[in-house]
Amino acid sequence: MASLDFKTPVIREQEDAMVVAHNTRIGLVLFAIYVVFYGGFMALSAFWPEVMRKPFAGGANLAVVYGFALIAAALVLALVYMRLCRKSK
Amino acid sequence: MIHATSWIAVLVFLFFAGSVIGISFYLGARAKSASGYFAAGGGIHWFVNGIAFAGDYLSAASFLGICGMIAFFGYDGFLYSIGYLAGWIVALFIIAEPLKRLGRFTFADALDNKFNSRGIKLAAAISTLVVSCFYLIPQMVGAGALVQPLLGFPHYVGVIVVGLIVTTIVATAGMVSTTWVQFIKGSLLVALCAAITVMLMFRGVTTKPTDANGKEVQILRHGVPAATVTDAAGSTVLSEEGPWQGKPYVRVQDAAGVVTVWRKEGALLSEAQTLTVLLDGRKLANGRPRGKGVGEADLLPVGYASKLPGGVEKTGPLNPVSFITTMQDSEVILWGSDKVAEADGSMTTVYYQKPTPGSDFMAPGSSPTFKKVRSEKFFDKLDFLSLMLALFCGTASLPHILIRYYTVKDQLSARKSTVVGIAAIGFFYVLTLFLGLGAMTSGALDVTDSNMSAPLLARSLNELLFAVLSAVAFTTVLGTVSGLIMAASGAVAHDLMTNFLKIKMDDFQKVRSAKIAALCVGALAICLGIMFQKMNVNFLVGWAFNIAASANLPALVMLLFWKRTTKQGITAAITVGMIASLGWILLSAQAYKDVYGLDPANAIVPFSQPAIVTIPLGFLVLVVVSLLTPRPEAKPACVAG
């Protein structure tokens, strides 16, 4: 770990354009996946709130399960992103 | 409720505050350069930065406001948790990498990297200041809300104490000390909330809650035949006259002259609680002078299940899933309130019982904020959709979050720290649902103050836990406020003074002006915190997200993904987005009710959350102005789209 006062000199990173393009594309795809998932939650809550009351997994209703799934999905997608991103040489 | 001073809490808080101030002074001597002050030299370890993200982001509003909203209304508070976390997806996938690549100290750096325009610098700096100030208000209000039960001091004392400590932290060592405060706070908060949740699971749910000493909490009577109350010996039923006429209440005066209020439910009555503020400022609680002495009374703590699945009185230990299903299948006494203006100028607030089935409060639309999602009209649903959009888009536009990306050395560290941040923050938000529902049935809630729900839940478990949690909550305010003041001081010293006004300053002078700016913003935060005392902290944070998303997101996104974007387009989008969202908020029903004290029905704009209109407006303005202004010079674009 860096020292407490962070005095270790840091050299600015040089990035490869190809790597930047690759990482941006991965980010956009994963972002689109999450937007669809989040949009589904917003639409169900706003237009079909009675569906959200229905028992879903383990007796918990859809509202609770979908909410937890959105939080878990954020972490899973973040880990996938980290795995797929390339690092500049 | 009147809360007794907890000296253990004071000692724990003084220990925390003393430690962070000590670290700040120790590090202050070493953070002399501008890079050291604004970005901690870019050398923070990714794990420390990730937890500091959590410390920065999990504000008083997240902690106190969400738990309070869930405890009072159920699932609706959890919608904020979901939205706040989802926003990190925009931050990680869209904003983080280009921002880190393009900027140096502030978010205006990144926006202006391609153009070197004074207009962009000015607009971005003002937007940073406006968003930071709006975000500061709920943090300071939260500090005031906490100090009352902790020390018995008035609200403004809490605000001033936090303001002074934070300003000291920021002015001594800038981003270095801010990072450590946020790291300490983030780890403490998440660990403590996890511990409380485990204790809650072991306790289970009961219809007869006890306090930390095992004493049964007094349950207010519900569904009593009217005759038992009205025909009791020595009681007189007061006539329904003046402001009480037509209201669903029965007022009964006992032999000692004390008036109690009951709410009618058909032929049955339920005991209500009243808080009357007399013209001379004195207060009556449940008909008696408010206090803890002889002949005085205070509002009773509330929050209990009235029916549990299978008709049992106590569930025993539960696991997370069975805790949720138990709450869904129970009936809980929630509380509504009603104001009655008496003819003599005094004002009585009636708090009445609302037995609510879990199937109702465990689904969206059970709170006043989101009740319109259950309406049949499409227009009514826009408020909810707009807020969820603002939360989603707002995180990645908050200047105090964005500047954290400059404190790590490279892109890989930025990504890793975001993942650590998402894990810590996501885990915390999962806990909020359990904490809120636990508080709902803890028998410890203060019916007048939803923001106190989480600390009071801790008090129902253990007095020492309450002390530690209150102290951590106070430290929570310190962590977020220091990040905000840091962002604002960077906007003033780096964006406005150095880049916009072109004042020539060496490194030392620049750091000094940032410190002076931090002092000024700290003073402003104290004033705002005192002015907005009565507002629900979570709602105010929602507004800050609206303004941040409307002003900053269109500019950030279009700069990265549309090569035709011009400097005039960016300046116009920030300015229009900021003014439109701010104006909309100030003209909304919520502002009419809570800020001006006017009738919300007269509000000019149709719903309170502007994002659904003002974010698209920001994009539209950017596109139109960019197309009307000359194409930017063919300099290599910063990001391949």
CSV table of N, CA and C in Angstrom, one decimal, chain B residues 170-260:
chain,number,residue,atom,x,y,z
B,170,VAL,N,-10.4,19.8,5.8
B,170,VAL,CA,-10.1,20.2,4.4
B,170,VAL,C,-9.0,21.2,4.3
B,171,ALA,N,-9.1,22.2,5.1
B,171,ALA,CA,-8.1,23.3,5.0
B,171,ALA,C,-6.7,22.9,5.4
B,172,THR,N,-6.6,21.8,6.2
B,172,THR,CA,-5.2,21.4,6.6
B,172,THR,C,-4.5,20.6,5.5
B,173,ALA,N,-5.2,19.5,5.1
B,173,ALA,CA,-4.4,18.6,4.2
B,173,ALA,C,-5.2,18.2,2.9
B,174,GLY,N,-6.3,18.9,2.6
B,174,GLY,CA,-7.0,18.7,1.3
B,174,GLY,C,-7.4,17.3,1.1
B,175,MET,N,-7.1,16.8,-0.2
B,175,MET,CA,-7.6,15.5,-0.6
B,175,MET,C,-6.9,14.3,0.2
B,176,VAL,N,-5.7,14.6,0.8
B,176,VAL,CA,-5.1,13.5,1.5
B,176,VAL,C,-5.9,13.2,2.8
B,177,SER,N,-6.1,14.2,3.6
B,177,SER,CA,-6.9,13.9,4.8
B,177,SER,C,-8.3,13.6,4.5
B,178,THR,N,-8.9,14.2,3.5
B,178,THR,CA,-10.3,13.9,3.1
B,178,THR,C,-10.4,12.4,2.8
B,179,THR,N,-9.4,11.8,2.1
B,179,THR,CA,-9.4,10.4,1.7
B,179,THR,C,-9.4,9.5,3.0
B,180,TRP,N,-8.5,9.9,3.9
B,180,TRP,CA,-8.5,9.0,5.1
B,180,TRP,C,-9.7,9.1,6.0
B,181,VAL,N,-10.3,10.3,6.0
B,181,VAL,CA,-11.6,10.5,6.8
B,181,VAL,C,-12.6,9.6,6.1
B,182,GLN,N,-12.7,9.6,4.8
B,182,GLN,CA,-13.7,8.8,4.0
B,182,GLN,C,-13.4,7.3,4.2
B,183,PHE,N,-12.2,7.0,4.2
B,183,PHE,CA,-11.8,5.5,4.3
B,183,PHE,C,-12.3,5.0,5.6
B,184,ILE,N,-11.9,5.7,6.7
B,184,ILE,CA,-12.3,5.3,8.1
B,184,ILE,C,-13.8,5.2,8.2
B,185,LYS,N,-14.5,6.3,7.7
B,185,LYS,CA,-15.9,6.3,7.9
B,185,LYS,C,-16.6,5.2,7.0
B,186,GLY,N,-16.2,5.0,5.8
B,186,GLY,CA,-16.8,4.0,4.9
B,186,GLY,C,-16.7,2.7,5.6
B,187,SER,N,-15.5,2.3,6.1
B,187,SER,CA,-15.3,1.0,6.6
B,187,SER,C,-16.2,0.8,7.9
B,188,LEU,N,-16.1,1.8,8.8
B,188,LEU,CA,-16.9,1.7,10.0
B,188,LEU,C,-18.4,1.6,9.8
B,189,LEU,N,-18.9,2.4,8.8
B,189,LEU,CA,-20.3,2.4,8.6
B,189,LEU,C,-20.8,1.1,8.1
B,190,VAL,N,-20.1,0.5,7.1
B,190,VAL,CA,-20.6,-0.7,6.5
B,190,VAL,C,-20.5,-1.8,7.5
B,191,ALA,N,-19.4,-1.9,8.3
B,191,ALA,CA,-19.2,-3.0,9.2
B,191,ALA,C,-20.2,-2.9,10.3
B,192,LEU,N,-20.5,-1.7,10.8
B,192,LEU,CA,-21.5,-1.5,11.9
B,192,LEU,C,-22.9,-1.9,11.5
B,193,CYS,N,-23.3,-1.5,10.3
B,193,CYS,CA,-24.6,-1.8,9.8
B,193,CYS,C,-24.8,-3.3,9.6
B,194,ALA,N,-23.7,-3.9,9.1
B,194,ALA,CA,-23.8,-5.4,9.0
B,194,ALA,C,-24.0,-6.0,10.3
B,195,ALA,N,-23.3,-5.6,11.4
B,195,ALA,CA,-23.4,-6.1,12.7
B,195,ALA,C,-24.8,-5.9,13.2
B,196,ILE,N,-25.4,-4.8,13.0
B,196,ILE,CA,-26.8,-4.5,13.5
B,196,ILE,C,-27.8,-5.4,12.8
B,197,THR,N,-27.5,-5.6,11.4
B,197,THR,CA,-28.5,-6.5,10.7
B,197,THR,C,-28.4,-7.9,11.3
B,198,VAL,N,-27.2,-8.4,11.6
B,198,VAL,CA,-27.1,-9.7,12.1
B,198,VAL,C,-27.9,-9.8,13.5
B,199,MET,N,-27.7,-8.8,14.3
B,199,MET,CA,-28.5,-8.8,15.6
B,199,MET,C,-30.0,-8.8,15.4
B,200,LEU,N,-30.4,-8.0,14.3
B,200,LEU,CA,-31.8,-8.0,14.0
B,200,LEU,C,-32.4,-9.3,13.6
B,201,MET,N,-31.6,-10.0,12.8
B,201,MET,CA,-32.0,-11.4,12.4
B,201,MET,C,-32.2,-12.3,13.6
B,202,PHE,N,-31.3,-12.2,14.6
B,202,PHE,CA,-31.4,-13.0,15.8
B,202,PHE,C,-32.6,-12.6,16.6
B,203,ARG,N,-32.9,-11.3,16.6
B,203,ARG,CA,-34.1,-10.9,17.4
B,203,ARG,C,-35.4,-11.3,16.8
B,204,GLY,N,-35.5,-11.2,15.5
B,204,GLY,CA,-36.7,-11.5,14.8
B,204,GLY,C,-37.7,-10.4,15.0
B,205,VAL,N,-39.0,-10.7,14.7
B,205,VAL,CA,-40.1,-9.7,14.8
B,205,VAL,C,-41.1,-10.1,15.9
B,206,THR,N,-41.6,-9.1,16.6
B,206,THR,CA,-42.5,-9.4,17.7
B,206,THR,C,-43.6,-8.3,17.7
B,207,THR,N,-44.8,-8.7,18.2
B,207,THR,CA,-45.8,-7.7,18.4
B,207,THR,C,-45.7,-6.9,19.7
B,208,LYS,N,-44.8,-7.4,20.6
B,208,LYS,CA,-44.6,-6.7,21.9
B,208,LYS,C,-43.1,-6.4,22.0
B,209,PRO,N,-42.6,-5.4,21.3
B,209,PRO,CA,-41.2,-5.1,21.4
B,209,PRO,C,-40.7,-4.6,22.8
B,210,THR,N,-39.5,-4.9,23.1
B,210,THR,CA,-38.9,-4.4,24.4
B,210,THR,C,-37.8,-3.4,24.1
B,211,ASP,N,-37.4,-2.6,25.1
B,211,ASP,CA,-36.2,-1.7,24.9
B,211,ASP,C,-35.0,-2.5,25.2
B,212,ALA,N,-33.8,-1.8,25.2
B,212,ALA,CA,-32.5,-2.5,25.4
B,212,ALA,C,-32.4,-3.1,26.7
B,213,ASN,N,-33.2,-2.6,27.7
B,213,ASN,CA,-33.1,-3.2,29.1
B,213,ASN,C,-34.2,-4.3,29.3
B,214,GLY,N,-34.9,-4.7,28.2
B,214,GLY,CA,-35.9,-5.7,28.4
B,214,GLY,C,-37.2,-5.3,28.8
B,215,LYS,N,-37.4,-3.9,28.9
B,215,LYS,CA,-38.7,-3.4,29.4
B,215,LYS,C,-39.7,-3.3,28.2
B,216,GLU,N,-40.9,-3.8,28.4
B,216,GLU,CA,-41.9,-3.8,27.3
B,216,GLU,C,-42.3,-2.3,26.9
B,217,VAL,N,-42.3,-2.1,25.6
B,217,VAL,CA,-42.7,-0.8,25.1
B,217,VAL,C,-44.2,-0.6,25.2
B,218,GLN,N,-44.7,0.5,25.6
B,218,GLN,CA,-46.1,0.8,25.7
B,218,GLN,C,-46.8,0.8,24.3
B,219,ILE,N,-47.8,-0.1,24.1
B,219,ILE,CA,-48.4,-0.2,22.8
B,219,ILE,C,-49.7,0.7,22.9
B,220,LEU,N,-49.8,1.6,22.0
B,220,LEU,CA,-51.0,2.5,22.0
B,220,LEU,C,-52.2,1.7,21.6
B,221,ARG,N,-53.4,2.0,22.2
B,221,ARG,CA,-54.6,1.2,22.0
B,221,ARG,C,-55.1,1.4,20.5
B,222,HIS,N,-55.6,0.3,20.0
B,222,HIS,CA,-56.1,0.4,18.6
B,222,HIS,C,-57.4,-0.4,18.5
B,223,GLY,N,-58.4,0.1,17.7
B,223,GLY,CA,-59.6,-0.6,17.5
B,223,GLY,C,-60.4,-0.8,18.7
B,224,VAL,N,-60.5,0.2,19.6
B,224,VAL,CA,-61.3,0.1,20.8
B,224,VAL,C,-62.7,0.5,20.6
B,225,PRO,N,-63.7,-0.2,21.1
B,225,PRO,CA,-65.1,0.3,21.0
B,225,PRO,C,-65.3,1.7,21.6
B,226,ALA,N,-66.0,2.6,20.8
B,226,ALA,CA,-66.0,4.0,21.2
B,226,ALA,C,-66.5,4.2,22.6
B,227,ALA,N,-67.5,3.4,23.1
B,227,ALA,CA,-68.1,3.6,24.4
B,227,ALA,C,-67.0,3.4,25.5
B,228,THR,N,-66.1,2.5,25.4
B,228,THR,CA,-65.1,2.3,26.4
B,228,THR,C,-64.3,3.6,26.7
B,229,VAL,N,-64.1,4.4,25.6
B,229,VAL,CA,-63.3,5.6,25.8
B,229,VAL,C,-64.2,6.8,26.3
B,230,THR,N,-65.3,6.9,25.6
B,230,THR,CA,-66.2,8.1,25.9
B,230,THR,C,-66.9,8.0,27.2
B,231,ASP,N,-67.3,6.7,27.6
B,231,ASP,CA,-68.1,6.6,28.8
B,231,ASP,C,-67.2,6.3,30.1
B,232,ALA,N,-65.9,6.4,29.9
B,232,ALA,CA,-65.0,6.2,31.1
B,232,ALA,C,-65.3,7.2,32.2
B,233,ALA,N,-65.2,6.7,33.4
B,233,ALA,CA,-65.5,7.6,34.6
B,233,ALA,C,-64.7,8.9,34.6
B,234,GLY,N,-65.3,10.0,34.7
B,234,GLY,CA,-64.6,11.3,34.8
B,234,GLY,C,-64.2,11.9,33.5
B,235,SER,N,-64.6,11.2,32.4
B,235,SER,CA,-64.2,11.7,31.0
B,235,SER,C,-65.3,12.5,30.4
B,236,THR,N,-64.9,13.5,29.7
B,236,THR,CA,-65.9,14.4,29.0
B,236,THR,C,-65.5,14.4,27.5
B,237,VAL,N,-66.4,14.2,26.6
B,237,VAL,CA,-66.1,14.3,25.2
B,237,VAL,C,-66.3,15.8,24.8
B,238,LEU,N,-65.2,16.3,24.2
B,238,LEU,CA,-65.3,17.7,23.8
B,238,LEU,C,-66.0,17.8,22.5
B,239,SER,N,-66.8,18.9,22.3
B,239,SER,CA,-67.5,19.0,21.1
B,239,SER,C,-66.6,19.3,19.9
B,240,GLU,N,-67.1,18.9,18.7
B,240,GLU,CA,-66.3,19.0,17.5
B,240,GLU,C,-66.6,20.4,17.0
B,241,GLU,N,-65.8,21.4,17.5
B,241,GLU,CA,-66.1,22.8,17.0
B,241,GLU,C,-64.8,23.3,16.4
B,242,GLY,N,-65.0,24.5,15.8
B,242,GLY,CA,-63.9,25.2,15.2
B,242,GLY,C,-63.1,24.3,14.2
B,243,PRO,N,-61.8,24.3,14.3
B,243,PRO,CA,-61.0,23.5,13.3
B,243,PRO,C,-61.2,22.0,13.4
B,244,TRP,N,-61.7,21.5,14.5
B,244,TRP,CA,-61.9,20.1,14.7
B,244,TRP,C,-63.1,19.6,14.0
B,245,GLN,N,-64.0,20.5,13.6
B,245,GLN,CA,-65.3,20.1,12.9
B,245,GLN,C,-65.0,19.3,11.6
B,246,GLY,N,-65.7,18.2,11.5
B,246,GLY,CA,-65.5,17.4,10.3
B,246,GLY,C,-64.3,16.6,10.2
B,247,LYS,N,-63.4,16.7,11.2
B,247,LYS,CA,-62.2,15.8,11.2
B,247,LYS,C,-62.5,14.5,11.9
B,248,PRO,N,-61.8,13.4,11.5
B,248,PRO,CA,-62.2,12.1,12.1
B,248,PRO,C,-61.6,11.9,13.5
B,249,TYR,N,-61.7,12.8,14.4
B,249,TYR,CA,-61.2,12.7,15.7
B,249,TYR,C,-62.2,12.9,16.8
B,250,VAL,N,-62.0,12.2,17.9
B,250,VAL,CA,-62.8,12.4,19.1
B,250,VAL,C,-61.8,12.9,20.2
B,251,ARG,N,-62.1,14.0,20.8
B,251,ARG,CA,-61.2,14.6,21.9
B,251,ARG,C,-61.9,14.3,23.2
B,252,VAL,N,-61.1,13.7,24.1
B,252,VAL,CA,-61.7,13.3,25.4
B,252,VAL,C,-60.8,14.0,26.5
B,253,GLN,N,-61.6,14.6,27.4
B,253,GLN,CA,-60.9,15.3,28.5
B,253,GLN,C,-61.1,14.5,29.8
B,254,ASP,N,-60.0,14.2,30.5
B,254,ASP,CA,-60.1,13.4,31.7
B,254,ASP,C,-60.4,14.3,32.9
B,255,ALA,N,-60.5,13.7,34.1
B,255,ALA,CA,-60.8,14.5,35.3
B,255,ALA,C,-59.8,15.5,35.6
B,256,ALA,N,-58.5,15.3,35.2
B,256,ALA,CA,-57.4,16.2,35.5
B,256,ALA,C,-57.4,17.3,34.4
B,257,GLY,N,-58.2,17.3,33.5
B,257,GLY,CA,-58.3,18.3,32.4
B,257,GLY,C,-57.4,18.0,31.2
B,258,VAL,N,-56.7,16.9,31.2
B,258,VAL,CA,-55.8,16.5,30.1
B,258,VAL,C,-56.7,16.0,28.9
B,259,VAL,N,-56.4,16.6,27.7
B,259,VAL,CA,-57.2,16.2,26.6
B,259,VAL,C,-56.4,15.1,25.7
B,260,THR,N,-57.0,14.0,25.5
B,260,THR,CA,-56.4,13.0,24.6
B,260,THR,C,-57.2,13.0,23.3
